[in-house]
Short mmCIF file of C-alpha atoms in Angstrom, two decimals:
data_model
loop_
_atom_site.label_atom_id
_atom_site.label_comp_id
_atom_site.label_asym_id
_atom_site.label_seq_id
_atom_site.Cartn_x
_atom_site.Cartn_y
_atom_site.Cartn_z
CA MET S 1 0.00 0.00 0.00
CA LEU S 2 2.86 2.35 0.82
CA ARG S 3 4.48 1.57 -2.54
CA ILE S 4 1.34 2.30 -4.55
CA ARG S 5 0.70 5.70 -3.03
CA PRO S 6 3.91 7.35 -4.40
CA LEU S 7 3.07 5.97 -7.82
CA LEU S 8 -0.36 7.53 -7.76
CA TYR S 9 1.10 10.86 -6.72
CA SER S 10 3.54 10.70 -9.60
CA LEU S 11 0.80 10.03 -12.14
CA LEU S 12 -1.30 12.87 -10.79
CA ALA S 13 1.59 15.31 -11.04
CA LEU S 14 2.26 14.21 -14.62
CA ALA S 15 -1.37 14.71 -15.60
CA LEU S 16 -1.37 18.22 -14.18
CA ALA S 17 1.83 19.11 -15.99
CA VAL S 18 0.64 18.03 -19.53
CA PRO S 19 -1.83 20.52 -21.10
CA VAL S 20 -5.18 19.03 -21.99
CA VAL S 21 -6.06 19.30 -25.73
CA GLN S 22 -9.76 19.00 -26.38
CA ALA S 23 -11.09 18.63 -29.94
CA GLU S 24 -14.35 20.42 -30.43
CA LEU S 25 -16.45 18.37 -32.89
CA VAL S 26 -19.54 19.98 -34.42
CA TRP S 27 -22.01 18.38 -36.82
CA ARG S 28 -23.93 20.48 -39.34
CA PRO S 29 -26.49 19.38 -41.95
CA GLY S 30 -24.88 19.07 -45.37
CA GLU S 31 -21.36 19.35 -43.93
CA GLY S 32 -21.11 16.50 -41.43
CA TRP S 33 -18.66 16.51 -38.53
CA SER S 34 -16.02 19.25 -38.44
CA ASP S 35 -13.17 20.02 -36.06
CA GLU S 36 -13.79 23.41 -34.52
CA SER S 37 -10.54 23.51 -32.60
CA GLY S 38 -8.27 26.45 -33.27
CA GLY S 39 -11.03 28.96 -32.87
CA ASP S 40 -8.46 31.68 -32.49
CA ILE S 41 -8.00 31.69 -36.30
CA SER S 42 -10.74 34.22 -36.83
CA ALA S 43 -11.24 37.88 -37.53
CA SER S 44 -13.92 40.45 -36.87
CA SER S 45 -15.30 40.57 -40.45
CA SER S 46 -15.60 38.36 -43.50
CA ARG S 47 -13.11 40.49 -45.41
CA ASP S 48 -10.51 40.24 -42.63
CA GLN S 49 -11.22 36.52 -42.31
CA LEU S 50 -10.54 35.99 -46.03
CA GLU S 51 -7.31 37.96 -45.86
CA LEU S 52 -6.22 35.90 -42.87
CA ALA S 53 -6.95 32.65 -44.73
CA HIS S 54 -5.03 33.88 -47.79
CA LYS S 55 -2.07 34.75 -45.60
CA LEU S 56 -2.01 31.32 -43.94
CA GLU S 57 -2.31 29.54 -47.33
CA ALA S 58 0.54 31.61 -48.78
CA GLN S 59 2.72 30.62 -45.84
CA GLY S 60 2.09 26.95 -46.55
CA GLN S 61 -0.10 26.40 -43.48
CA ARG S 62 -2.84 24.61 -45.40
CA ASP S 63 -4.50 23.07 -42.40
CA SER S 64 -4.82 26.44 -40.67
CA ALA S 65 -5.96 28.08 -43.89
CA LEU S 66 -8.59 25.35 -44.35
CA LYS S 67 -9.95 26.07 -40.87
CA ALA S 68 -10.02 29.79 -41.58
CA TYR S 69 -11.97 29.29 -44.84
CA LYS S 70 -14.45 27.00 -43.12
CA SER S 71 -14.89 29.52 -40.31
CA LEU S 72 -15.71 32.25 -42.83
CA VAL S 73 -18.34 30.14 -44.60
CA ARG S 74 -19.86 29.11 -41.28
CA ARG S 75 -19.99 32.57 -39.70
CA TRP S 76 -20.82 34.62 -42.83
CA PRO S 77 -22.58 32.21 -45.27
CA LEU S 78 -24.24 35.07 -47.19
CA SER S 79 -21.15 37.21 -47.40
CA PHE S 80 -19.72 38.35 -50.73
CA PHE S 81 -16.53 36.47 -49.88
CA ALA S 82 -18.25 33.17 -48.97
CA PRO S 83 -18.17 31.70 -52.54
CA GLU S 84 -14.43 32.23 -52.82
CA ALA S 85 -13.85 30.72 -49.39
CA GLN S 86 -15.91 27.63 -50.33
CA TYR S 87 -13.99 27.27 -53.58
CA ARG S 88 -10.65 27.52 -51.76
CA ILE S 89 -11.77 24.76 -49.39
CA GLY S 90 -12.17 22.42 -52.36
CA LYS S 91 -8.81 23.42 -53.83
CA ILE S 92 -6.93 22.75 -50.58
CA LEU S 93 -8.58 19.32 -50.24
CA GLU S 94 -7.70 18.54 -53.87
CA ASP S 95 -4.07 19.55 -53.29
CA GLN S 96 -3.97 17.27 -50.25
CA GLY S 97 -5.16 14.31 -52.35
CA SER S 98 -8.65 14.07 -50.79
CA PHE S 99 -10.36 14.06 -54.20
CA ALA S 100 -13.73 12.75 -53.06
CA ASP S 101 -13.95 15.40 -50.30
CA ALA S 102 -12.82 18.07 -52.75
CA PHE S 103 -15.54 17.05 -55.21
CA LYS S 104 -18.11 17.44 -52.41
CA ALA S 105 -16.71 20.87 -51.47
CA PHE S 106 -17.03 22.06 -55.08
CA GLN S 107 -20.54 20.63 -55.22
CA THR S 108 -21.45 22.70 -52.15
CA MET S 109 -20.12 25.80 -53.87
CA VAL S 110 -22.17 25.09 -57.01
CA GLN S 111 -25.38 24.47 -55.09
CA LYS S 112 -25.11 27.37 -52.63
CA TYR S 113 -23.66 30.01 -54.94
CA PRO S 114 -24.80 29.27 -58.54
CA SER S 115 -24.50 32.95 -59.52
CA SER S 116 -20.93 33.26 -58.31
CA ASP S 117 -17.96 33.93 -60.55
CA TYR S 118 -16.46 30.70 -59.21
CA PHE S 119 -19.30 28.55 -60.62
CA GLU S 120 -17.52 27.62 -63.86
CA GLN S 121 -14.24 27.11 -62.02
CA ALA S 122 -15.90 24.69 -59.62
CA LEU S 123 -17.42 22.74 -62.53
CA ASN S 124 -14.01 22.55 -64.14
CA GLU S 125 -12.48 21.13 -60.95
CA GLN S 126 -15.27 18.58 -60.66
CA TYR S 127 -14.68 17.49 -64.23
CA ARG S 128 -10.94 17.14 -63.61
CA ILE S 129 -11.53 15.02 -60.50
CA ALA S 130 -13.97 12.75 -62.39
CA ASN S 131 -11.33 12.30 -65.10
CA LEU S 132 -8.85 11.18 -62.45
CA TYR S 133 -11.19 8.41 -61.35
CA LEU S 134 -11.86 7.46 -64.98
CA ALA S 135 -8.10 7.09 -65.43
CA GLY S 136 -7.95 4.63 -62.51
CA GLU S 137 -7.70 6.72 -59.34
CA PRO S 138 -8.77 4.34 -56.54
CA GLN S 139 -11.61 5.08 -54.23
CA ARG S 140 -10.64 5.35 -50.57
CA LEU S 141 -12.26 4.22 -47.36
CA TRP S 142 -10.79 5.91 -44.29
CA LYS S 143 -7.91 6.98 -46.55
CA ILE S 144 -7.28 3.34 -47.48
CA PRO S 145 -7.36 2.72 -51.27
CA ILE S 146 -9.91 0.08 -52.23
CA GLY S 147 -9.58 0.17 -56.01
CA PRO S 148 -11.24 2.15 -58.81
CA SER S 149 -14.99 2.28 -59.14
CA MET S 150 -16.53 3.18 -62.47
CA ASP S 151 -19.96 3.49 -60.85
CA LYS S 152 -18.66 6.31 -58.63
CA THR S 153 -17.04 7.86 -61.69
CA VAL S 154 -20.33 7.80 -63.58
CA ASP S 155 -22.05 9.41 -60.58
CA MET S 156 -19.55 12.27 -60.69
CA TYR S 157 -20.04 12.86 -64.41
CA GLU S 158 -23.81 12.77 -64.01
CA ARG S 159 -23.55 15.30 -61.19
CA VAL S 160 -21.63 17.69 -63.42
CA ILE S 161 -24.25 17.30 -66.17
CA LYS S 162 -27.04 17.93 -63.70
CA ASN S 163 -25.30 21.08 -62.42
CA ALA S 164 -25.18 22.51 -65.96
CA PRO S 165 -27.11 20.35 -68.51
CA TYR S 166 -26.07 22.57 -71.43
CA GLY S 167 -22.84 23.87 -70.03
CA THR S 168 -19.36 23.63 -71.41
CA TYR S 169 -18.54 20.28 -69.82
CA ALA S 170 -21.88 18.47 -70.29
CA PRO S 171 -21.22 16.91 -73.76
CA GLN S 172 -17.80 15.61 -72.80
CA CYS S 173 -19.08 14.29 -69.47
CA GLN S 174 -21.82 12.37 -71.29
CA PHE S 175 -19.23 10.91 -73.64
CA ASP S 176 -16.97 9.92 -70.73
CA ILE S 177 -19.87 8.07 -69.13
CA GLY S 178 -19.80 5.80 -72.19
CA LEU S 179 -16.05 5.25 -71.75
CA ALA S 180 -16.60 4.29 -68.11
CA ARG S 181 -19.29 1.78 -69.09
CA GLU S 182 -16.98 0.32 -71.72
CA GLN S 183 -14.37 -0.29 -69.04
CA GLN S 184 -17.04 -2.27 -67.18
CA ARG S 185 -17.75 -4.15 -70.44
CA LYS S 186 -21.33 -2.93 -70.25
CA PHE S 187 -21.45 -2.24 -73.96
CA THR S 188 -25.19 -1.70 -74.18
CA ASP S 189 -25.05 1.00 -71.49
CA ALA S 190 -22.03 2.54 -73.21
CA ILE S 191 -23.87 2.71 -76.54
CA ASP S 192 -26.84 4.34 -74.82
CA ALA S 193 -24.53 6.97 -73.32
CA TYR S 194 -22.95 7.71 -76.71
CA GLN S 195 -26.37 7.94 -78.32
CA LYS S 196 -27.38 10.59 -75.77
CA VAL S 197 -24.46 12.68 -76.96
CA LEU S 198 -25.84 12.54 -80.52
CA ASP S 199 -29.37 13.26 -79.34
CA ASN S 200 -28.67 16.04 -76.83
CA TYR S 201 -25.49 17.61 -78.22
CA PRO S 202 -25.42 16.89 -81.97
CA THR S 203 -23.32 19.95 -82.83
CA SER S 204 -20.71 19.50 -80.11
CA SER S 205 -17.19 18.30 -80.73
CA ALA S 206 -17.98 15.15 -78.76
CA ALA S 207 -20.63 14.03 -81.30
CA CYS S 208 -18.03 12.87 -83.83
CA ASN S 209 -16.24 10.71 -81.28
CA ALA S 210 -19.55 9.39 -79.95
CA GLN S 211 -20.61 8.13 -83.40
CA TYR S 212 -17.28 6.38 -83.82
CA GLN S 213 -17.45 4.85 -80.34
CA ILE S 214 -20.90 3.43 -81.04
CA GLY S 215 -19.39 1.34 -83.82
CA TYR S 216 -16.36 0.46 -81.69
CA ALA S 217 -18.56 -0.63 -78.76
CA TRP S 218 -20.61 -2.88 -81.06
CA MET S 219 -17.36 -4.22 -82.48
CA ARG S 220 -16.09 -5.12 -79.01
CA SER S 221 -19.46 -6.60 -78.14
CA SER S 222 -19.37 -8.88 -81.20
CA ALA S 223 -15.96 -10.19 -80.15
CA ALA S 224 -16.92 -10.77 -76.50
CA GLY S 225 -17.63 -14.45 -75.78
CA ASP S 226 -19.35 -16.25 -78.64
CA TYR S 227 -19.35 -14.42 -81.93
CA ASP S 228 -22.48 -12.32 -82.38
CA MET S 229 -23.28 -11.66 -86.04
CA GLY S 230 -26.01 -9.19 -85.09
CA ALA S 231 -23.57 -7.03 -83.11
CA ALA S 232 -21.06 -7.14 -85.96
CA LYS S 233 -23.72 -5.98 -88.41
CA LYS S 234 -24.65 -3.07 -86.12
CA ALA S 235 -20.98 -2.16 -85.82
CA VAL S 236 -20.64 -2.00 -89.61
CA ASP S 237 -23.75 0.18 -89.84
CA ALA S 238 -22.42 2.53 -87.14
CA PHE S 239 -19.04 2.90 -88.86
CA GLN S 240 -20.75 3.55 -92.19
CA ASP S 241 -22.88 6.24 -90.56
CA PHE S 242 -19.68 7.73 -89.15
CA LEU S 243 -18.11 7.90 -92.62
CA VAL S 244 -21.23 9.56 -94.03
CA ARG S 245 -21.47 12.16 -91.27
CA TYR S 246 -17.80 12.86 -90.73
CA PRO S 247 -15.92 11.91 -93.93
CA SER S 248 -13.04 14.28 -93.17
CA SER S 249 -12.43 13.03 -89.63
CA ASP S 250 -8.99 11.78 -88.71
CA LYS S 251 -10.65 8.49 -87.71
CA ALA S 252 -12.20 7.87 -91.13
CA ALA S 253 -9.36 5.59 -92.24
CA GLN S 254 -9.63 3.58 -89.04
CA ALA S 255 -13.37 3.25 -89.51
CA GLN S 256 -12.89 1.84 -93.02
CA GLU S 257 -10.33 -0.62 -91.70
CA ASN S 258 -12.75 -1.70 -88.98
CA ILE S 259 -15.46 -2.27 -91.58
CA LEU S 260 -13.10 -4.51 -93.55
CA LYS S 261 -12.20 -6.49 -90.43
CA LEU S 262 -15.83 -6.87 -89.47
CA GLY S 263 -16.70 -8.10 -92.95
CA GLN S 264 -14.03 -10.77 -92.70
CA ARG S 265 -15.24 -11.64 -89.24
CA GLN S 266 -18.82 -11.93 -90.46
CA THR S 267 -17.72 -14.26 -93.25
CA GLN S 268 -15.72 -16.40 -90.86
CA GLY S 269 -18.61 -16.43 -88.38
CA ALA S 270 -21.10 -17.65 -90.98
CA PHE S 271 -18.60 -20.28 -92.14
CA ASP S 272 -18.11 -21.54 -88.57
CA ILE S 273 -21.86 -21.78 -88.04
CA ALA S 274 -22.26 -23.73 -91.28
CA GLN S 275 -19.61 -26.21 -90.19
CA PHE S 276 -21.25 -26.49 -86.78
CA TYR S 277 -24.51 -27.59 -88.42
CA GLU S 278 -22.64 -30.15 -90.51
CA ARG S 279 -20.86 -31.62 -87.49
CA SER S 280 -23.82 -31.64 -85.13
CA HIS S 281 -25.51 -34.90 -84.16
CA PRO S 282 -27.65 -35.43 -86.12
CA PRO S 283 -26.34 -33.17 -88.91
CA ASP S 284 -28.52 -30.35 -90.16
CA PRO S 285 -27.87 -30.09 -93.93
CA ARG S 286 -30.44 -27.33 -94.40
CA GLY S 287 -28.81 -25.11 -91.75
CA ALA S 288 -25.37 -25.72 -93.23
CA PHE S 289 -26.69 -24.98 -96.73
CA ILE S 290 -28.20 -21.67 -95.58
CA TYR S 291 -25.02 -20.42 -93.89
CA TYR S 292 -22.75 -21.53 -96.72
CA ASN S 293 -24.89 -19.35 -98.98
CA GLU S 294 -24.43 -16.55 -96.43
CA VAL S 295 -20.65 -16.95 -96.69
CA VAL S 296 -20.76 -16.56 -100.46
CA ARG S 297 -23.05 -13.57 -100.19
CA GLU S 298 -20.83 -11.79 -97.61
CA ASP S 299 -17.52 -12.17 -99.45
CA PRO S 300 -17.56 -14.26 -102.64
CA ASN S 301 -13.79 -13.87 -103.12
CA SER S 302 -12.74 -15.04 -99.66
CA PRO S 303 -11.08 -18.44 -99.08
CA GLN S 304 -14.08 -19.49 -97.00
CA ALA S 305 -16.36 -18.73 -99.95
CA GLN S 306 -14.41 -21.12 -102.21
CA VAL S 307 -14.97 -23.96 -99.76
CA ALA S 308 -18.59 -22.89 -99.25
CA LYS S 309 -19.33 -23.07 -102.99
CA LYS S 310 -18.18 -26.69 -103.12
CA ARG S 311 -20.24 -27.64 -100.10
CA ILE S 312 -23.30 -25.92 -101.57
CA GLN S 313 -23.09 -28.13 -104.66
CA GLU S 314 -22.68 -31.24 -102.53
CA LEU S 315 -25.54 -30.37 -100.18
CA ARG S 316 -27.96 -29.22 -102.86
CA VAL S 317 -29.17 -32.74 -103.68
CA VAL S 318 -29.68 -33.54 -100.01
CA VAL S 319 -31.62 -30.34 -99.31
CA GLU S 320 -33.79 -30.80 -102.41
CA ALA S 321 -34.91 -34.17 -101.05
CA LEU S 322 -36.01 -32.63 -97.74
CA PRO S 323 -39.58 -31.37 -97.21
CA GLY S 324 -39.80 -27.89 -98.67
CA GLY S 325 -36.77 -28.40 -100.90
CA LEU S 326 -34.55 -25.41 -101.52
CA GLY S 327 -37.26 -22.97 -100.47
CA PRO S 328 -38.81 -20.15 -102.47
CA ASP S 329 -35.54 -18.28 -103.02
CA GLY S 330 -33.29 -21.30 -103.56
CA SER S 331 -31.17 -20.69 -100.45
CA GLY S 332 -32.79 -23.45 -98.42
CA ASN S 333 -34.54 -20.94 -96.16
CA LEU S 334 -38.22 -21.73 -95.91
CA ALA S 335 -39.09 -18.53 -94.05
CA VAL S 336 -40.47 -16.10 -96.62
CA PRO S 337 -42.27 -12.88 -95.62
CA LYS S 338 -45.97 -12.99 -96.37
CA THR S 339 -47.53 -10.25 -98.47
CA VAL S 340 -51.13 -11.00 -97.55
CA ALA S 341 -52.25 -11.41 -93.97
CA SER S 342 -53.78 -14.80 -93.30
CA ASN S 343 -55.78 -13.40 -90.39
CA PRO S 344 -55.78 -9.60 -90.60
CA LEU S 345 -58.32 -9.29 -87.81
CA GLY S 346 -56.62 -11.71 -85.44
CA ASN S 347 -54.39 -11.00 -82.49
CA ASN S 348 -51.49 -9.92 -84.70
CA ALA S 349 -53.50 -7.76 -87.05
CA ALA S 350 -51.32 -4.75 -86.36
CA ASP S 351 -48.19 -6.63 -87.43
CA SER S 352 -49.63 -8.14 -90.65
CA PRO S 353 -50.11 -6.21 -93.88
CA ILE S 354 -53.71 -6.02 -95.11
CA THR S 355 -54.26 -6.03 -98.86
CA ALA S 356 -57.48 -5.32 -100.71
CA ALA S 357 -59.35 -8.32 -102.08
CA PRO S 358 -59.71 -8.50 -105.90
CA PRO S 359 -63.12 -7.50 -107.30
CA ASP S 360 -65.63 -10.28 -107.87
CA ASN S 361 -66.68 -10.26 -111.51
CA THR S 362 -68.82 -13.40 -111.28
CA PRO S 363 -72.29 -12.68 -112.82
CA LEU S 364 -75.35 -13.02 -110.64
CA PRO S 365 -77.28 -16.30 -110.91
CA ASN S 366 -80.09 -16.37 -113.49
CA ALA S 367 -78.83 -13.06 -114.94
CA ALA S 368 -78.37 -12.79 -118.68
CA LEU S 369 -74.87 -12.08 -119.98
CA PRO S 370 -74.46 -9.08 -122.31
CA ASP S 371 -74.72 -9.81 -126.01
CA PRO S 372 -71.47 -8.68 -127.71
CA SER S 373 -73.21 -8.66 -131.11
CA ALA S 374 -75.82 -6.18 -129.97
CA ASN S 375 -75.36 -2.71 -131.41
CA THR S 376 -76.02 -0.48 -128.45
CA ALA S 377 -76.49 3.18 -129.21
CA LEU S 378 -76.50 5.89 -126.59
CA PRO S 379 -79.39 8.34 -126.90
CA SER S 380 -78.62 11.94 -127.73
CA ASP S 381 -81.18 13.10 -125.18
CA PRO S 382 -80.73 11.67 -121.69
CA ASN S 383 -84.52 11.60 -121.34
CA ASP S 384 -84.90 9.33 -124.37
CA PRO S 385 -84.88 5.57 -123.78
CA MET S 386 -81.90 3.49 -124.86
CA THR S 387 -82.71 1.02 -127.61
CA THR S 388 -80.85 -1.90 -129.10
CA SER S 389 -81.02 -3.59 -132.47
CA SER S 390 -82.35 -6.79 -130.97
CA PRO S 391 -84.73 -7.25 -128.06
CA GLY S 392 -83.28 -8.54 -124.80
CA ALA S 393 -83.66 -12.25 -124.27
CA THR S 394 -84.39 -13.77 -120.93
CA ALA S 395 -82.08 -16.25 -119.22
CA SER S 396 -84.58 -19.04 -119.52
CA GLY S 397 -85.48 -18.29 -123.09
CA ALA S 398 -89.06 -17.28 -122.28
CA ALA S 399 -90.83 -14.32 -123.77
CA PRO S 400 -89.86 -10.95 -122.29
CA ALA S 401 -92.09 -9.49 -119.62
CA ALA S 402 -94.13 -6.38 -120.23
CA ALA S 403 -93.50 -3.06 -118.50
CA PRO S 404 -95.51 -2.53 -115.33
CA SER S 405 -98.56 -0.35 -115.15
CA THR S 406 -99.03 2.63 -112.87
CA ASN S 407 -101.53 0.80 -110.75
CA ALA S 408 -99.39 -2.32 -110.48
CA PRO S 409 -97.86 -2.92 -107.04
CA SER S 410 -94.08 -2.40 -106.74
CA ALA S 411 -91.99 -5.55 -106.59
CA THR S 412 -89.87 -6.04 -103.46
CA LEU S 413 -86.09 -6.62 -103.47
CA PRO S 414 -85.25 -10.34 -103.43
CA ALA S 415 -83.53 -11.70 -100.31
CA GLN S 416 -80.97 -13.61 -102.37
CA ALA S 417 -79.60 -13.24 -105.86
CA ASN S 418 -81.05 -16.56 -107.03
CA GLU S 419 -84.51 -15.78 -105.66
CA LEU S 420 -85.74 -13.18 -108.13
CA THR S 421 -89.22 -11.65 -108.01
CA PRO S 422 -90.84 -11.54 -111.46
CA ALA S 423 -92.10 -8.24 -112.72
CA VAL S 424 -95.83 -7.62 -112.77
CA PRO S 425 -97.05 -7.42 -116.37
CA SER S 426 -99.13 -4.52 -117.62
CA PRO S 427 -102.09 -4.88 -119.93
CA ALA S 428 -100.76 -1.99 -121.97
CA SER S 429 -98.74 -2.75 -125.06
CA THR S 430 -94.99 -2.06 -124.90
CA ASP S 431 -92.08 -1.85 -127.26
CA SER S 432 -90.08 -5.09 -127.30
CA SER S 433 -86.77 -3.18 -127.51
CA THR S 434 -87.28 -1.55 -124.10
CA LEU S 435 -87.94 -4.68 -122.05
CA ALA S 436 -85.57 -5.97 -119.31
CA PRO S 437 -84.79 -9.65 -118.70
CA SER S 438 -87.09 -11.70 -116.57
CA GLY S 439 -86.82 -11.01 -112.87
CA GLY S 440 -86.79 -7.23 -113.18
CA ILE S 441 -82.95 -6.94 -113.01
CA PRO S 442 -81.17 -5.41 -116.03
CA SER S 443 -78.55 -7.49 -117.79
CA THR S 444 -74.96 -7.06 -116.63
CA GLY S 445 -73.21 -4.26 -118.51
CA THR S 446 -76.41 -2.77 -120.12
CA ALA S 447 -78.31 0.27 -118.99
CA PRO S 448 -81.87 -0.27 -117.81
CA ALA S 449 -84.41 0.32 -120.58
CA ALA S 450 -86.98 3.03 -120.08
CA PRO S 451 -90.67 2.23 -120.70
CA SER S 452 -92.36 3.37 -123.90
CA SER S 453 -94.88 6.13 -124.24
CA SER S 454 -97.64 3.65 -123.39
CA SER S 455 -96.22 3.19 -119.89
CA THR S 456 -97.73 5.38 -117.22
CA ASP S 457 -94.64 5.98 -114.95
CA PRO S 458 -91.42 6.52 -116.95
CA THR S 459 -89.26 6.70 -113.82
CA THR S 460 -90.01 3.15 -112.72
CA PRO S 461 -88.18 0.35 -114.62
CA SER S 462 -89.51 -3.14 -114.93
CA GLY S 463 -89.87 -4.75 -111.56
CA GLY S 464 -91.43 -1.67 -109.95
CA ILE S 465 -88.18 -0.39 -108.31
CA PRO S 466 -86.95 3.09 -109.33
CA SER S 467 -83.41 3.11 -110.68
CA ALA S 468 -80.95 5.11 -108.58
CA GLY S 469 -79.44 8.12 -110.32
CA THR S 470 -81.50 7.81 -113.58
CA VAL S 471 -83.27 10.69 -115.30
CA PRO S 472 -86.98 10.15 -115.83
CA ALA S 473 -88.11 9.85 -119.44
CA ALA S 474 -90.28 12.47 -121.05
CA SER S 475 -93.98 11.97 -120.42
CA ASP S 476 -96.62 11.45 -123.09
CA PRO S 477 -97.63 14.81 -124.61
CA SER S 478 -101.24 13.69 -124.98
CA PRO S 479 -103.48 14.96 -122.17
CA ALA S 480 -104.42 12.53 -119.48
CA PRO S 481 -108.03 11.29 -119.55
CA THR S 482 -110.39 13.22 -117.29
CA PRO S 483 -111.77 11.00 -114.52
CA ALA S 484 -115.52 10.55 -114.38
CA PRO S 485 -117.28 12.64 -111.72
CA ALA S 486 -118.41 10.92 -108.61
CA PRO S 487 -122.07 9.96 -108.45
CA SER S 488 -124.34 12.28 -106.47
CA ASP S 489 -127.53 11.65 -104.59
CA LYS S 490 -129.15 14.70 -106.17
CA ALA S 491 -130.67 14.41 -109.61
CA HIS S 492 -129.28 16.59 -112.33
CA THR S 493 -131.84 18.47 -114.37
CA THR S 494 -131.35 19.71 -117.84
CA PRO S 495 -132.22 23.34 -118.28
#
C-alpha cells in the first residue's frame, strides 16, 4: 500500500503538468462533422477573415488556412466572400489528395452560390476530378485505397451534367460516361450513353467521337464471348454512318479498316456456323446450306467462300430431297415474308399487312350475260330511252315481260340473288326493244331500258323499283283522260 501511493502521486503530477487538448467536434447538416478547434483563427469581419486565410495559405499552413476558410463560410454564409472561401476549401482538399472530399466541397459551392464567378471554375475542378477516377484513381475508405470504381465515376459525371445540362462540360461528361461503361464491359449502357451525346449535343465536338465509339462498342461486343453476327452488323452500320457524317475526320481511315475487319469476321462467323450444323448430331444439312450461302453472299472472293461453294453443290441434292426443298428463293430458307395477312383481324393484325381483295366479276345467278353482237347506241337526249337492235332475251329463253302499269304494285327486293321476283305485267302494249330480262334486273353491262310512251310511270323500270341516279323519261304529250265525276244523290236536271 505504501508503494502504490507514491506511484499515484507521480501520475497525478504528470497529468497536471501536460496541457489538456480538447477537440471540439460539431455536426452540421450538409457538412457532417467538423473540427472546430483552433477557434483563435478568426477575424472580426468576412473580409478580414478571407485575408487571414489567404495569408495562412501563402505561408504553406494549409490546415490552418482550411480552418479559416471553413470559419468564414460558417460565420458569414451570405457574405460576398463566402463563394471564394468555399472554392478555396475544395482546392486545398484537392491539393492534399482528398479528391472525393474536394468534389463534395465544389458541389457545395455550385449548389449554394450558382451565380458566383467561381461557378464555372468549380465545374471545371469537378470534371478534372472525375477524369482522375476514370483514369484509374482508386476510391478510398478511411484513406485506405480500395480500387477504382466506375460506378462512382459515372455518378460524378452525371452530377456535373445535372449542375449545368447545357454547359461547357456536359457533352464531354456524357461521352466519358460511355467510356466508363466500356471499361465495365457494359457495352449496351455505353452505346446508350454515346447515343445521348448525338441526341442532346449533336453539334458539339464530342458528337463525332460518340458516333465512332458506337461502332467500336458494337465491335467489341461482337468479339466478346461467342461471336455475335447481329452485333457485328450493327458495328458495320455505325461505322458507315460515321463515314457519311464525318468523312473528313482523322478516324475515317480507321473506320474503313474496322469495316473490312468486321466483314471478314462476319464471313468467318457464318462459315463456322455452317460447319457447326454439318458436325452436329444429327447433322442439319439445311442449316449448313443456308449459312454456306451466307458466306458466299458476304464475301464471294474469300477463301471461305471457295470452300462454301463446293459444299453448296454437294448439299444441294440432299436439301432438295427434304420437305420444302430449296425454299422459295433457292437458299434453303423456308421462311419467306408474307404479303397477304392470313388473319388480318386476329391477335397480330397490327403486325400483318392487309391487302385489298380482288373484285368479284362473277355474274349473278339467273342473270343474262351481255350480247357482244348487240349494237347499243347511246341516246342523244338523256330523257330518251336506250334502244338496241335486238330485243333482250331472258335467261330461260321465255318471252320478255311487259313493262308494269301505274296501278301495279311495286316488286320487293329479293332476299338472295337466285330468288328473283318476277315483274308484274301490264295490260298496256310495250315496245319489245325496251324490255328488261325476266326477274326485273337489267342485264350485266347494259343500262336499264326506259318504258315506252304507253307506260304510265317513266321513272319506274320493270320490276317496280326506281333506278338510282336515272333521269326520268319524257312523259306522253297527250293529255291525261279526265276521270268521271263521282255519283251524287241529287238528280241533275237539264235546263
